[in-house]
CSV table of C-alpha atoms in Angstrom, one decimal:
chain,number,residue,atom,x,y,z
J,1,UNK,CA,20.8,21.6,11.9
J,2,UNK,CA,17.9,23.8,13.2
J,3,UNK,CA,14.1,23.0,14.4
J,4,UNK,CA,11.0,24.8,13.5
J,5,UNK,CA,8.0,24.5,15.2
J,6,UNK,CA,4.5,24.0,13.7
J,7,UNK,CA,2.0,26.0,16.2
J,8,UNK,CA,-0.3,24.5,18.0
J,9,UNK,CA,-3.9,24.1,15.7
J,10,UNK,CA,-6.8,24.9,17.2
J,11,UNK,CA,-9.0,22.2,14.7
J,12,UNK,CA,-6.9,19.2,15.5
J,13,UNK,CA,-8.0,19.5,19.3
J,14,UNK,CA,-11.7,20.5,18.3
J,15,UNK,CA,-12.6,18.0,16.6
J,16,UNK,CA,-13.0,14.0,17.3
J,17,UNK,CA,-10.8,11.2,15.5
J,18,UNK,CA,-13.7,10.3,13.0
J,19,UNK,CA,-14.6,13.6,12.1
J,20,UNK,CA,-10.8,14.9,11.5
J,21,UNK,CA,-10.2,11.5,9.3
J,22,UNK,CA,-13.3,12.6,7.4
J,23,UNK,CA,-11.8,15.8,6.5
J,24,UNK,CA,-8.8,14.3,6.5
J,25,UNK,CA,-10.2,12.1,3.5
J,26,UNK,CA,-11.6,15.2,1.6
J,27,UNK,CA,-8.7,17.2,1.5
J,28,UNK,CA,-6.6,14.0,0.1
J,29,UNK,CA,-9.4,14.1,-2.2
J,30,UNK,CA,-8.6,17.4,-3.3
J,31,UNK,CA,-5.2,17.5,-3.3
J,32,UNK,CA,-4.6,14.6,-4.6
J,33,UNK,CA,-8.0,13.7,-7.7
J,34,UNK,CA,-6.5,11.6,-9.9
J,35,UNK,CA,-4.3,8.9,-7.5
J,36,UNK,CA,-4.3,5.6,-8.8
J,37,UNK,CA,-2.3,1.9,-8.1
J,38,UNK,CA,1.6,2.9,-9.1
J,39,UNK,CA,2.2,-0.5,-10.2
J,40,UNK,CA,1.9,-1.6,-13.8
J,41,UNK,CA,-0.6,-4.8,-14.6
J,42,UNK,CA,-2.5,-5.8,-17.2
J,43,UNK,CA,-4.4,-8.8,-15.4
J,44,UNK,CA,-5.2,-9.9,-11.7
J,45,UNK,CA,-2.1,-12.2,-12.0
J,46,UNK,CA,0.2,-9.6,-13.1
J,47,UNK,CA,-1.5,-7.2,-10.1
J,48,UNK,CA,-0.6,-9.9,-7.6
J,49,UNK,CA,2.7,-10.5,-8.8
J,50,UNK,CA,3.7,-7.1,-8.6
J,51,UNK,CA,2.4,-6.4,-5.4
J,52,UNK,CA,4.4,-9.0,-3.8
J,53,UNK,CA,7.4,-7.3,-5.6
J,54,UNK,CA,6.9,-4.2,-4.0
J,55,UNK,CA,7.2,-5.8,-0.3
J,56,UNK,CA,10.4,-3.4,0.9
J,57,UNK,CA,11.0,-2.1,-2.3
J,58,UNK,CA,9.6,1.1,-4.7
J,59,UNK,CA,6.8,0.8,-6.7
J,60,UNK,CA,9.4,2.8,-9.5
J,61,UNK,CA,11.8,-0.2,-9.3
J,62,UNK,CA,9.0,-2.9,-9.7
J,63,UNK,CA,7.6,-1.2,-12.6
J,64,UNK,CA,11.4,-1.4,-14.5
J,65,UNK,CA,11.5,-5.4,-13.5
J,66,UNK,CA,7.7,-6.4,-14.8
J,67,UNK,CA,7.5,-5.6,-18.3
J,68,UNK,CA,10.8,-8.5,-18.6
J,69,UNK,CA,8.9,-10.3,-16.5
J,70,UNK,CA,5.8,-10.5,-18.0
J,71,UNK,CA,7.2,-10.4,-21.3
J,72,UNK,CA,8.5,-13.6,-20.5
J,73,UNK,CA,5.9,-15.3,-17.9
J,74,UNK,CA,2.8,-13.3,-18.5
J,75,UNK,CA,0.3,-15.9,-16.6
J,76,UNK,CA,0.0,-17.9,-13.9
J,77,UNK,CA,0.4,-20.9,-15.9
J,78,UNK,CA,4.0,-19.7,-17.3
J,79,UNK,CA,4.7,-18.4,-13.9
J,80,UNK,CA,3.8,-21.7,-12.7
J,81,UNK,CA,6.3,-23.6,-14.3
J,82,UNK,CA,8.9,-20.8,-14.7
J,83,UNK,CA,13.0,-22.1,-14.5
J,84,UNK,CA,13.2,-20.7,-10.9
J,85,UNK,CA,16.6,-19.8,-11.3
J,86,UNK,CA,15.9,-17.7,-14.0
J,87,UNK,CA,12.6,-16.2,-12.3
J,88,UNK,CA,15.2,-15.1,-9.4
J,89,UNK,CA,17.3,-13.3,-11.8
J,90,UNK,CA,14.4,-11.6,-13.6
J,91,UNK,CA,13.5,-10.0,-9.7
J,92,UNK,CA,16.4,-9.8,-8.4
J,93,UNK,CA,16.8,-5.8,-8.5
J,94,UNK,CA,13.6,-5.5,-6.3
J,95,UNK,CA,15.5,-6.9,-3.2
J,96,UNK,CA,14.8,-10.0,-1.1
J,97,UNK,CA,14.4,-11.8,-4.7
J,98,UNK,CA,14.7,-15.8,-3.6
J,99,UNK,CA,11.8,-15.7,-1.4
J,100,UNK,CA,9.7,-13.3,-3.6
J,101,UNK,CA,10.2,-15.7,-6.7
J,102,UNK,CA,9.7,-18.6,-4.3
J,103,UNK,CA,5.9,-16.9,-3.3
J,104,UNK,CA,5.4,-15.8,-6.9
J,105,UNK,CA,5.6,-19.3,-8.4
J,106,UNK,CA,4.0,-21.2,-5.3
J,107,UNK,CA,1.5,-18.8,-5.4
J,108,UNK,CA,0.7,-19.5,-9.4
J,109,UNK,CA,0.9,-23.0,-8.9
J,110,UNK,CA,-1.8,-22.8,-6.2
J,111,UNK,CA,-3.7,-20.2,-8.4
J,112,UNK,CA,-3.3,-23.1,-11.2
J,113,UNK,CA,-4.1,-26.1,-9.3
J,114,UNK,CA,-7.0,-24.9,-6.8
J,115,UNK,CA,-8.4,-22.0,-8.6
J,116,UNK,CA,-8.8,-22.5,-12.5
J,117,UNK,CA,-6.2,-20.2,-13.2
J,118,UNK,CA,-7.7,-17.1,-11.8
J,119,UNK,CA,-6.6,-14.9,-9.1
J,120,UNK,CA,-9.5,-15.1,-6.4
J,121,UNK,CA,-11.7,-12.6,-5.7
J,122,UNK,CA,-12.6,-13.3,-2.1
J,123,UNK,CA,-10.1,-12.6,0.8
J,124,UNK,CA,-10.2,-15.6,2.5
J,125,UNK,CA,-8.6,-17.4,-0.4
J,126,UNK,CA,-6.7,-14.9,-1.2
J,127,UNK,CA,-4.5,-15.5,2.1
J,128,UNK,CA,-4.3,-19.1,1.2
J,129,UNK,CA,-1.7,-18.1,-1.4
J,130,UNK,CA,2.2,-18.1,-0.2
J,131,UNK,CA,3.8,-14.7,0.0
J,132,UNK,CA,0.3,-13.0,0.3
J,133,UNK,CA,-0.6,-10.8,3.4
J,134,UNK,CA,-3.7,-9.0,4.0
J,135,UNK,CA,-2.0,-5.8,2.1
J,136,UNK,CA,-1.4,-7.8,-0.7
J,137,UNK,CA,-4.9,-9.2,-1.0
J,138,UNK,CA,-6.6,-5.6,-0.4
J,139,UNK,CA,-5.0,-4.4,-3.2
J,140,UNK,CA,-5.9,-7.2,-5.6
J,141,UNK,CA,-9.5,-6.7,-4.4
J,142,UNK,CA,-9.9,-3.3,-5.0
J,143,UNK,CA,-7.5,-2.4,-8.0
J,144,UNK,CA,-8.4,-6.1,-9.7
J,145,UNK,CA,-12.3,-6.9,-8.8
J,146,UNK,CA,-13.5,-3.2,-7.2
J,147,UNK,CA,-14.0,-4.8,-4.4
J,148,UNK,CA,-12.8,-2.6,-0.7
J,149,UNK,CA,-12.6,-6.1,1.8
J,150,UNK,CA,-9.9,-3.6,4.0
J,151,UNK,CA,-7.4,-0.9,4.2
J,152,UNK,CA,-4.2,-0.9,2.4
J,153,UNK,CA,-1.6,-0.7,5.2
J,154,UNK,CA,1.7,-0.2,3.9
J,155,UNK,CA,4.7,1.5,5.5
J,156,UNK,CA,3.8,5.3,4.1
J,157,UNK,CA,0.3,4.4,5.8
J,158,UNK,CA,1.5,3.1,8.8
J,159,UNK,CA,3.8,6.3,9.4
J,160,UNK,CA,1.2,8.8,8.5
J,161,UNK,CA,-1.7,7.4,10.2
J,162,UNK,CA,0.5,7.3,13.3
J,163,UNK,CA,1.6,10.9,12.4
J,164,UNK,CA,-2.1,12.2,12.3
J,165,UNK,CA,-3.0,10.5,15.3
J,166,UNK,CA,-5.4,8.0,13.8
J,167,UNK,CA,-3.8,5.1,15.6
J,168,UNK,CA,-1.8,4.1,18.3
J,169,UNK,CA,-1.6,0.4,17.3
J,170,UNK,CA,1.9,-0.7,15.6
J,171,UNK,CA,0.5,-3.6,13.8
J,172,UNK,CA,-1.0,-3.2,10.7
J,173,UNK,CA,-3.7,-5.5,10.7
J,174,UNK,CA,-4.8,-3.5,13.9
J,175,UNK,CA,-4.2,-0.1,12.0
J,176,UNK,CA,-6.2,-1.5,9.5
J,177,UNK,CA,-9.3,-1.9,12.1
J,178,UNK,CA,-8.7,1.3,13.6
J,179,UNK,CA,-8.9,3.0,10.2
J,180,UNK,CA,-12.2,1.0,8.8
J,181,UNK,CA,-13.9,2.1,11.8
J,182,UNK,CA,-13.0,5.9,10.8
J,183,UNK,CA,-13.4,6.0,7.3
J,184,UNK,CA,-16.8,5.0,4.6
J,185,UNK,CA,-15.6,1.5,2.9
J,186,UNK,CA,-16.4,3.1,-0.6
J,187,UNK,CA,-13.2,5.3,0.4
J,188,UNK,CA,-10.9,2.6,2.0
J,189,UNK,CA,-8.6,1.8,-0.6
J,190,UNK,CA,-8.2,5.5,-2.0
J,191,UNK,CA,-7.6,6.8,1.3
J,192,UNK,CA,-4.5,4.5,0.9
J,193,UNK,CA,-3.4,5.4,-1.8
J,194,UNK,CA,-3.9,9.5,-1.6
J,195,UNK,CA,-1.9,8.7,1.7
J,196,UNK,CA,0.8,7.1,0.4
J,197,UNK,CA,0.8,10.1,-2.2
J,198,UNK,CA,1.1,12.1,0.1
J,199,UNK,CA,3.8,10.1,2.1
J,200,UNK,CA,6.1,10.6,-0.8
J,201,UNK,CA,5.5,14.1,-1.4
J,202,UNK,CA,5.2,15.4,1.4
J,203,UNK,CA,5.2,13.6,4.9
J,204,UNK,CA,8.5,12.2,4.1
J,205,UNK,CA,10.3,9.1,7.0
J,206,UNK,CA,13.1,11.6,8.0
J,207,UNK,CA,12.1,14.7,7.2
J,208,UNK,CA,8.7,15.8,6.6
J,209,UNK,CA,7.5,19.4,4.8
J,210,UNK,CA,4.9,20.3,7.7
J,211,UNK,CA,5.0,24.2,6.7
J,212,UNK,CA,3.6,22.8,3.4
J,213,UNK,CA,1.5,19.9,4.4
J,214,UNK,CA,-2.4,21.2,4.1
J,215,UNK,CA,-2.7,18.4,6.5
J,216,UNK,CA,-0.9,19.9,9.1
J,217,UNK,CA,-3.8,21.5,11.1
J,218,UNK,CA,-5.3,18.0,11.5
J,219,UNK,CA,-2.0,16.4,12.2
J,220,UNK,CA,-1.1,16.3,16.1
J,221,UNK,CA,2.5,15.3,15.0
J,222,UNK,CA,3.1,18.6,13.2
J,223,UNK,CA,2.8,20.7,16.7
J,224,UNK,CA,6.1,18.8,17.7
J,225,UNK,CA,10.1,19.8,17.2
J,226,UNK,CA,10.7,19.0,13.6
J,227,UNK,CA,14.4,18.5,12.5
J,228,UNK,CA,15.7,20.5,9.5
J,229,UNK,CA,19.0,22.1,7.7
């Protein structure tokens, strides 16, 4: 085990929080043109559904579960009514699978009985369905309707955000306010998703590639002791 140490950058002390997520944002722009939603869907109901499947589990793993899924339950209304046994056993591979298939069909049902059968397209009411969090509901706005209500905060964002200094909140409905004061809403939910891009490729949990990262003159994080070997 060894350390290597990222020197100190002159532009991450020069320039303001606003004006290094900015470039921040361009760069991931750059590096990363043609980021898009991981997660397969054809509809909003599929989106949703698979978004709640990916809570504490990889995007790779939902997308080998859906397809059966959906094959099988490719609406709300079949979701709605679903053998919940059988719904369990369809997710069971993406972890935590009772309560996800618990959400998934309360969720249709409510989709069903209070909404016509269509996936909301206003936040509010989007929160009113069980299993769905703020994260949940940004995506479906964005990747379903185009519409950027918030900032995707999953756990790659979280970690980098933190990393580059953007934050100091742990929460990620804080995070999420910290970060829409930084950044132009046209940009909020492809800053997540360049982000968590880059989270995989690069800023990694445990170990991450700062001598590669073309972040890392932005990144306060990547002046500190990191461990390697």
């Amino acid at each position: 085990m060894g350390t290597k140490i990222v020197p100190v950058s002159i532009t991450c002390k020069s320039l303001s929080k606003k004006q290094r997520s900015l470039e921040i944002l361009a760069r991931l722009k750059r590096l990363y043109p043609d980021a898009t939603c991981s997660l397969n869907y054809s509809t909003p109901v599929q989106l949703l559904v698979a978004t709640i499947l990916s809570a504490q589990c990889t995007d790779e793993r939902v997308n080998k579960v859906t397809p059966t899924l959906f094959g099988k339950f490719p609406d709300a209304a079949s979701l709605a009514i679903a053998d919940l046994v059988e719904l369990e056993s369809l997710v069971r591979s993406t972890g935590f699978y009772r309560n996800k298939a618990k959400n998934i069909q309360a969720a249709c049902r409510m989709i069903v009985t209070e909404f016509n059968s269509v996936v909301p397209n206003q936040m509010e009411q989007l929160l009113k369905l069980p299993g769905v969090a703020r994260k949940t509901a940004n995506v479906v706005l964005a990747h379903a309707y185009g519409i950027n209500a918030g900032v995707t905060v999953d756990t790659h964002v979280k970690r980098l955000c933190e990393r580059l200094g953007l934050t100091e909140a742990k929460d990620p409905v804080r995070i999420e306010q910290d970060l829409i004061g930084l950044l132009p809403q046209p940009d909020w939910e492809n800053w997540s998703i360049r982000l968590i891009y880059h989270g995989r490729a690069i800023c990694k949990a445990r170990s991450p590639v700062c001598v590669a990262c073309e972040l890392a003159d932005l990144c306060p994080a990547a002046n500190k002791p990191v461990v390697v070997g």
